[in-house]
Coordinates of C-alpha atoms in Angstrom, one line a residue:
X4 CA 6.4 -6.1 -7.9
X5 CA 6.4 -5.8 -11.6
X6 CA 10.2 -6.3 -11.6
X7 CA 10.1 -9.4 -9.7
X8 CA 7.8 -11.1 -11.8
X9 CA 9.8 -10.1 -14.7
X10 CA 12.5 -11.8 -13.0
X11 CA 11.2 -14.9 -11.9
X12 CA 9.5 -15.4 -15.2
X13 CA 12.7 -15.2 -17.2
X14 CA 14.4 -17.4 -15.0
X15 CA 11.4 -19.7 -15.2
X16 CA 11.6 -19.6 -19.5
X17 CA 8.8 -17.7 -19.9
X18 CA 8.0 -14.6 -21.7
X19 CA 6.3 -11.4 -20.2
X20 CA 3.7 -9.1 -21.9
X21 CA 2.8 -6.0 -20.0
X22 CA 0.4 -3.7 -20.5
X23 CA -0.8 -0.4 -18.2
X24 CA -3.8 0.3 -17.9
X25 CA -3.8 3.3 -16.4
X26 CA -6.7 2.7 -13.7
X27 CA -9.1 1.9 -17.0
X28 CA -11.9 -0.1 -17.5
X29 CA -12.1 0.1 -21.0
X30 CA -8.1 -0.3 -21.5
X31 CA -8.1 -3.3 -19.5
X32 CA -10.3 -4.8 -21.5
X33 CA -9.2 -4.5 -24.7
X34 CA -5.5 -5.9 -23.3
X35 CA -7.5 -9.0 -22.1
X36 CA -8.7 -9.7 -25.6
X37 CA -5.7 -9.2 -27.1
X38 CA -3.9 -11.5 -24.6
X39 CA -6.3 -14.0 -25.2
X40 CA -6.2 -13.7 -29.1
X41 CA -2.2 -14.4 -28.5
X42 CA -2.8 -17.5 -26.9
X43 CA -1.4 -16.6 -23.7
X44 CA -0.4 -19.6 -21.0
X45 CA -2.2 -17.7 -18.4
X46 CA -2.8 -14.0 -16.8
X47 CA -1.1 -12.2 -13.7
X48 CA -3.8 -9.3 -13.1
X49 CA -3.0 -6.2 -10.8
X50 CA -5.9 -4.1 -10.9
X51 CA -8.2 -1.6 -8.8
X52 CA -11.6 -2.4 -7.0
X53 CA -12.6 0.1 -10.0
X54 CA -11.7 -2.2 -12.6
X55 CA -13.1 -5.9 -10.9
X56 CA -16.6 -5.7 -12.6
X57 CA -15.1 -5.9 -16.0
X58 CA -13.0 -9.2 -14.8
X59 CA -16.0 -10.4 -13.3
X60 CA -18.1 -10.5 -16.5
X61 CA -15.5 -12.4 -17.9
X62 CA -16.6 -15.9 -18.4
X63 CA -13.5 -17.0 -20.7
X64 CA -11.4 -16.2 -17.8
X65 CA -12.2 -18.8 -15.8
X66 CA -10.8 -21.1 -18.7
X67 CA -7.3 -19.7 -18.2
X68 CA -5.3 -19.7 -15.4
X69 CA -5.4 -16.0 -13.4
X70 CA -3.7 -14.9 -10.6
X71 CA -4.4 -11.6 -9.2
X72 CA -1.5 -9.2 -7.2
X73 CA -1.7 -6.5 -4.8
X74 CA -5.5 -6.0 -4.5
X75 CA -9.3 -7.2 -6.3
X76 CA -11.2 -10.0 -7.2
X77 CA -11.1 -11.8 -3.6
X78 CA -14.0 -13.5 -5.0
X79 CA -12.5 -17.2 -4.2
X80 CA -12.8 -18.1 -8.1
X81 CA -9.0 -17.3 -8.5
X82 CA -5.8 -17.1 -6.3
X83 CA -4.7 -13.5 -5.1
X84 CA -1.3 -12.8 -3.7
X85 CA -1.1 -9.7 -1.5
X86 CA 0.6 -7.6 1.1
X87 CA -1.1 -7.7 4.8
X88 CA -1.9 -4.2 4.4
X89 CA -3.5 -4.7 7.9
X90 CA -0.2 -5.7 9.3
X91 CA 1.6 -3.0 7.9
X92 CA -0.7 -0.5 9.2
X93 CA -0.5 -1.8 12.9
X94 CA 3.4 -2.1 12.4
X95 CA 3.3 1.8 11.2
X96 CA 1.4 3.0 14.5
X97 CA 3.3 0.6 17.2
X98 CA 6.3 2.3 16.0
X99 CA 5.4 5.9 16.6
X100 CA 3.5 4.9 20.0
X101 CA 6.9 3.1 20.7
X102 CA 8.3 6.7 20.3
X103 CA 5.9 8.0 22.8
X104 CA 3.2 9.4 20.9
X105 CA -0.3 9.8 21.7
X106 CA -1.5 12.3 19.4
X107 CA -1.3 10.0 15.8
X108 CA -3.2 10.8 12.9
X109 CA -3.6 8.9 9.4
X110 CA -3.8 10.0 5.8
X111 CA -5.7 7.3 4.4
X112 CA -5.8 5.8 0.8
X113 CA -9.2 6.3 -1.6
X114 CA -12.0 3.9 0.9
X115 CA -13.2 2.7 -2.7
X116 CA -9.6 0.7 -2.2
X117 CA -9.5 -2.3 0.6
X118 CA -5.8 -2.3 1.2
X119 CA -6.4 1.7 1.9
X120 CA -9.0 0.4 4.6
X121 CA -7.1 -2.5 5.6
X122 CA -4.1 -0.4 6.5
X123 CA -6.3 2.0 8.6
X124 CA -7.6 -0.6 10.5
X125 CA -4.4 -1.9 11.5
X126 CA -3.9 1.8 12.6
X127 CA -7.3 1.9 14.6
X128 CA -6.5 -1.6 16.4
X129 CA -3.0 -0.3 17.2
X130 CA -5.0 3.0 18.7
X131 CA -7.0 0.8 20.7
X132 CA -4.9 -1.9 22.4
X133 CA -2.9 1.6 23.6
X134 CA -6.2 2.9 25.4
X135 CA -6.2 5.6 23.1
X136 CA -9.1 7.4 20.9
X137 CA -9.1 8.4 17.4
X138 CA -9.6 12.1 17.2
X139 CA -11.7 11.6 13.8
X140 CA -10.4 15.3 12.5
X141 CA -7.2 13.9 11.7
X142 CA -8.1 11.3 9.6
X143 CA -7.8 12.3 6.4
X144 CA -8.8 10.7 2.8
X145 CA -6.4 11.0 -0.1
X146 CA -5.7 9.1 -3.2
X147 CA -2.6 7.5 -2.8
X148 CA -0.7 10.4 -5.3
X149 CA 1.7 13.6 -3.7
X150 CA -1.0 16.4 -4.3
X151 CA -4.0 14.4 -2.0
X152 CA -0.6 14.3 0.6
X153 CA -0.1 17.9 0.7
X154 CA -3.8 18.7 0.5
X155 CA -4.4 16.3 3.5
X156 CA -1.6 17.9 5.7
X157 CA -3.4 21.5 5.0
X158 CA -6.3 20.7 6.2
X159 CA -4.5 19.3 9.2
X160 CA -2.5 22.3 9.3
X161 CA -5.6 24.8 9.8
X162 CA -6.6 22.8 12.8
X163 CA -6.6 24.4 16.3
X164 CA -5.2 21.0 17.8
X165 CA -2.7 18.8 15.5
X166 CA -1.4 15.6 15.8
X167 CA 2.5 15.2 16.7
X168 CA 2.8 12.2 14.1
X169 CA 1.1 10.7 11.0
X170 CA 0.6 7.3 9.9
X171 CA 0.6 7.9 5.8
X172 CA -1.0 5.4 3.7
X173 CA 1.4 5.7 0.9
X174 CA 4.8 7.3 0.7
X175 CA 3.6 9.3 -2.3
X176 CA 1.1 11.1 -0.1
X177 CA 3.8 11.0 2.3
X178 CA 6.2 13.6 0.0
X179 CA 2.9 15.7 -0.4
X180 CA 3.0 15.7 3.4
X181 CA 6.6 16.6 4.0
X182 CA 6.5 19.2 1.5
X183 CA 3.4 20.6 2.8
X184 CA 4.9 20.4 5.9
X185 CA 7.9 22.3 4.8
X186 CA 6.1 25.2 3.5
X187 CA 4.2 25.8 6.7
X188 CA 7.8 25.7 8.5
X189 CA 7.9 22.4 9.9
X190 CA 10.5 20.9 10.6
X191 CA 10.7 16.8 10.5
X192 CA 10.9 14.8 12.6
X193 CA 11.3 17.4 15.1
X194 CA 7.7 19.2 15.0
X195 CA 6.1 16.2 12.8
X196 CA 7.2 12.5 13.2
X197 CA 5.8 10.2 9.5
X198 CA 6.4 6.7 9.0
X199 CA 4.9 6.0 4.9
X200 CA 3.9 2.5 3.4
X201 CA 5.3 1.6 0.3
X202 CA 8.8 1.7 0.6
X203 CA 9.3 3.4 -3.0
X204 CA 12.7 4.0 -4.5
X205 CA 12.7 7.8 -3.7
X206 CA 12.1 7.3 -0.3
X207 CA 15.7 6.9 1.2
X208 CA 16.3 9.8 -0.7
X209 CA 13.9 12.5 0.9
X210 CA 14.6 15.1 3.3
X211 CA 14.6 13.1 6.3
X212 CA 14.7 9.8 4.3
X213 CA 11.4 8.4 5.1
X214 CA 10.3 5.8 7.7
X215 CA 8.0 3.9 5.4
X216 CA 6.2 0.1 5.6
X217 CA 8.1 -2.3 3.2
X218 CA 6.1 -4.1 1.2
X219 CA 8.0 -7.6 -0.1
X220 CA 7.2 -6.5 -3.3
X221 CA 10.2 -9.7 -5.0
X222 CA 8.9 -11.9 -2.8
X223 CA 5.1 -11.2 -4.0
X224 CA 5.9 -11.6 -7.6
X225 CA 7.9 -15.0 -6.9
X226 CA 4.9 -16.6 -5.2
X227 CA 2.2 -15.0 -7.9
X228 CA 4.7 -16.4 -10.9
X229 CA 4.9 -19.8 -8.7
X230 CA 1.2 -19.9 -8.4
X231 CA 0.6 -19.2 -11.8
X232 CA 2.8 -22.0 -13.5
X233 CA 1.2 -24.3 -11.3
X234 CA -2.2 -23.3 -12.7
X235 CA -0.6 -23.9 -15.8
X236 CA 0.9 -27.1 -15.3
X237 CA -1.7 -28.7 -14.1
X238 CA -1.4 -28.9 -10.7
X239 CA -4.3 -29.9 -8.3
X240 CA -4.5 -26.8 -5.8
X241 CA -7.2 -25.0 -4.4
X242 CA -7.7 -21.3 -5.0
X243 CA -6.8 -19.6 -2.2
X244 CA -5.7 -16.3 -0.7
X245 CA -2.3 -15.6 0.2
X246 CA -0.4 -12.7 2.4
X247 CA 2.9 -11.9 2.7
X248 CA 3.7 -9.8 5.7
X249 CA 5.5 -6.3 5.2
X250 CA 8.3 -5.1 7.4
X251 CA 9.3 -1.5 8.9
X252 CA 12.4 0.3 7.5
X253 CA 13.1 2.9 10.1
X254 CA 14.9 5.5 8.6
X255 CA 15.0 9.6 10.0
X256 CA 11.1 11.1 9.6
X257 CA 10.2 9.9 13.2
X258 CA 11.5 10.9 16.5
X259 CA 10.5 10.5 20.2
X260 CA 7.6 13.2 21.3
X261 CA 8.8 15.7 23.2
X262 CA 6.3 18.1 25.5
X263 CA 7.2 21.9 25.7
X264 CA 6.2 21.7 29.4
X265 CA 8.3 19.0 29.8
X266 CA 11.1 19.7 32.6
X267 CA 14.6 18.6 32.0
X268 CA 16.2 16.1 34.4

């Protein structure tokens, strides 16, 4: 995402200034201020649920023009440009019931995050228009890194009854997964079908290449830097919310379910 606003911004004649936060509060702030103390044009935020107070008790924000990426502040004082996480999660789970299974769980994101819940919920609808019930045991909570992955598939692992596939909320927790998997002596996609979300780098390169949700991450920082210049020339638009829907790269992690008491034809 980061790359294509750099992009669009430097075709546009503007200059970028980054900075990381690293999830804090405190960091955040203190970038804001300095921002502000450069004269900025205006402010492209990306930030957590964690961090929306701090924006929110910004007053000299609303001076400038913001537009928020990804996820936070859907408070209708800004725009915010995301991913239909929703979408992405319904997309995920048609896909593996289009391979014939029944027996699907999900890794979830952190529930402090809403595209985390937004993507199981399009994983529950997609249970539900297939007349099927969510066994509650295998949904599992992680925190969108590789160690909450391979801690989630464990405790999936020392279940009497497992699923035959995995939506994974992120294709971080989707390496933890695989590797987990590995350990146990798994083998993907035969004993394990995984589709990810994300659609990272690294993911065409794991063993299987990973099936993984595919967020339009260029697209999403052309419309935020379109937004945004708007703001800043003056144009007379509304704040608004706007979604760009993710597709599904289908790589090798999934395959059709096969039953062991299945008879050969």
């Amino acid at each position: 995402v980061v790359r294509g606003v750099e992009r669009y911004c430097f075709e546009q004649g503007y200059n970028l200034m980054l900075g990381n936060t690293e999830g804090q509060a405190e960091t955040a702030l203190s970038y804001l201020k300095m921002m502000l103390r450069k004269r900025v044009d205006g402010l492209l935020i990306m930030c957590s649920e964690g961090q929306q107070e701090v924006f929110n008790q910004l007053d000299w924000l609303k001076s400038l023009p913001v537009v928020v990426m990804d996820w936070g502040m859907e408070n209708g004082e800004v725009d915010l440009i995301a991913d239909n996480s929703h979408r992405g999660g319904y997309l995920a789970t048609r896909h593996l019931l289009g391979l014939g299974h029944t027996a699907i769980g999900c890794i979830t994101g952190p529930h402090s995050r809403a595209p985390a819940n937004q993507r199981q919920a399009g994983f529950e609808q997609a249970m539900q228009e297939a007349g099927l019930t969510v066994n509650s045991g295998w949904i599992q909570e992680g925190d969108f890194d590789c160690a909450s992955g391979a801690a989630a598939m464990t405790r999936l692992l020392a279940l009497p009854e497992r699923p035959t596939a995995l939506f994974v909320c992120n294709d971080m927790m989707a390496m933890g997964v695989i590797s987990a998997a590995h350990q146990a002596g798994l083998v993907i996609p035969r004993d394990l079908s995984i589709v990810g979300y994300d659609n990272v780098a690294l993911a065409q390169f794991m063993s299987p290449p990973l099936t993984t949700v595919n967020q339009p991450k260029e697209e999403l920082g052309r419309l935020a830097v379109t937004r945004l210049l708007a703001r800043i020339n003056g144009e007379p638009i509304a704040n608004r919310m706007i979604t760009v829907d993710p597709d599904l790269v289908i790589r090798h992690s999934c395959a059709p379910f096969f039953s062991p008491n299945s008879k050969p034809v």
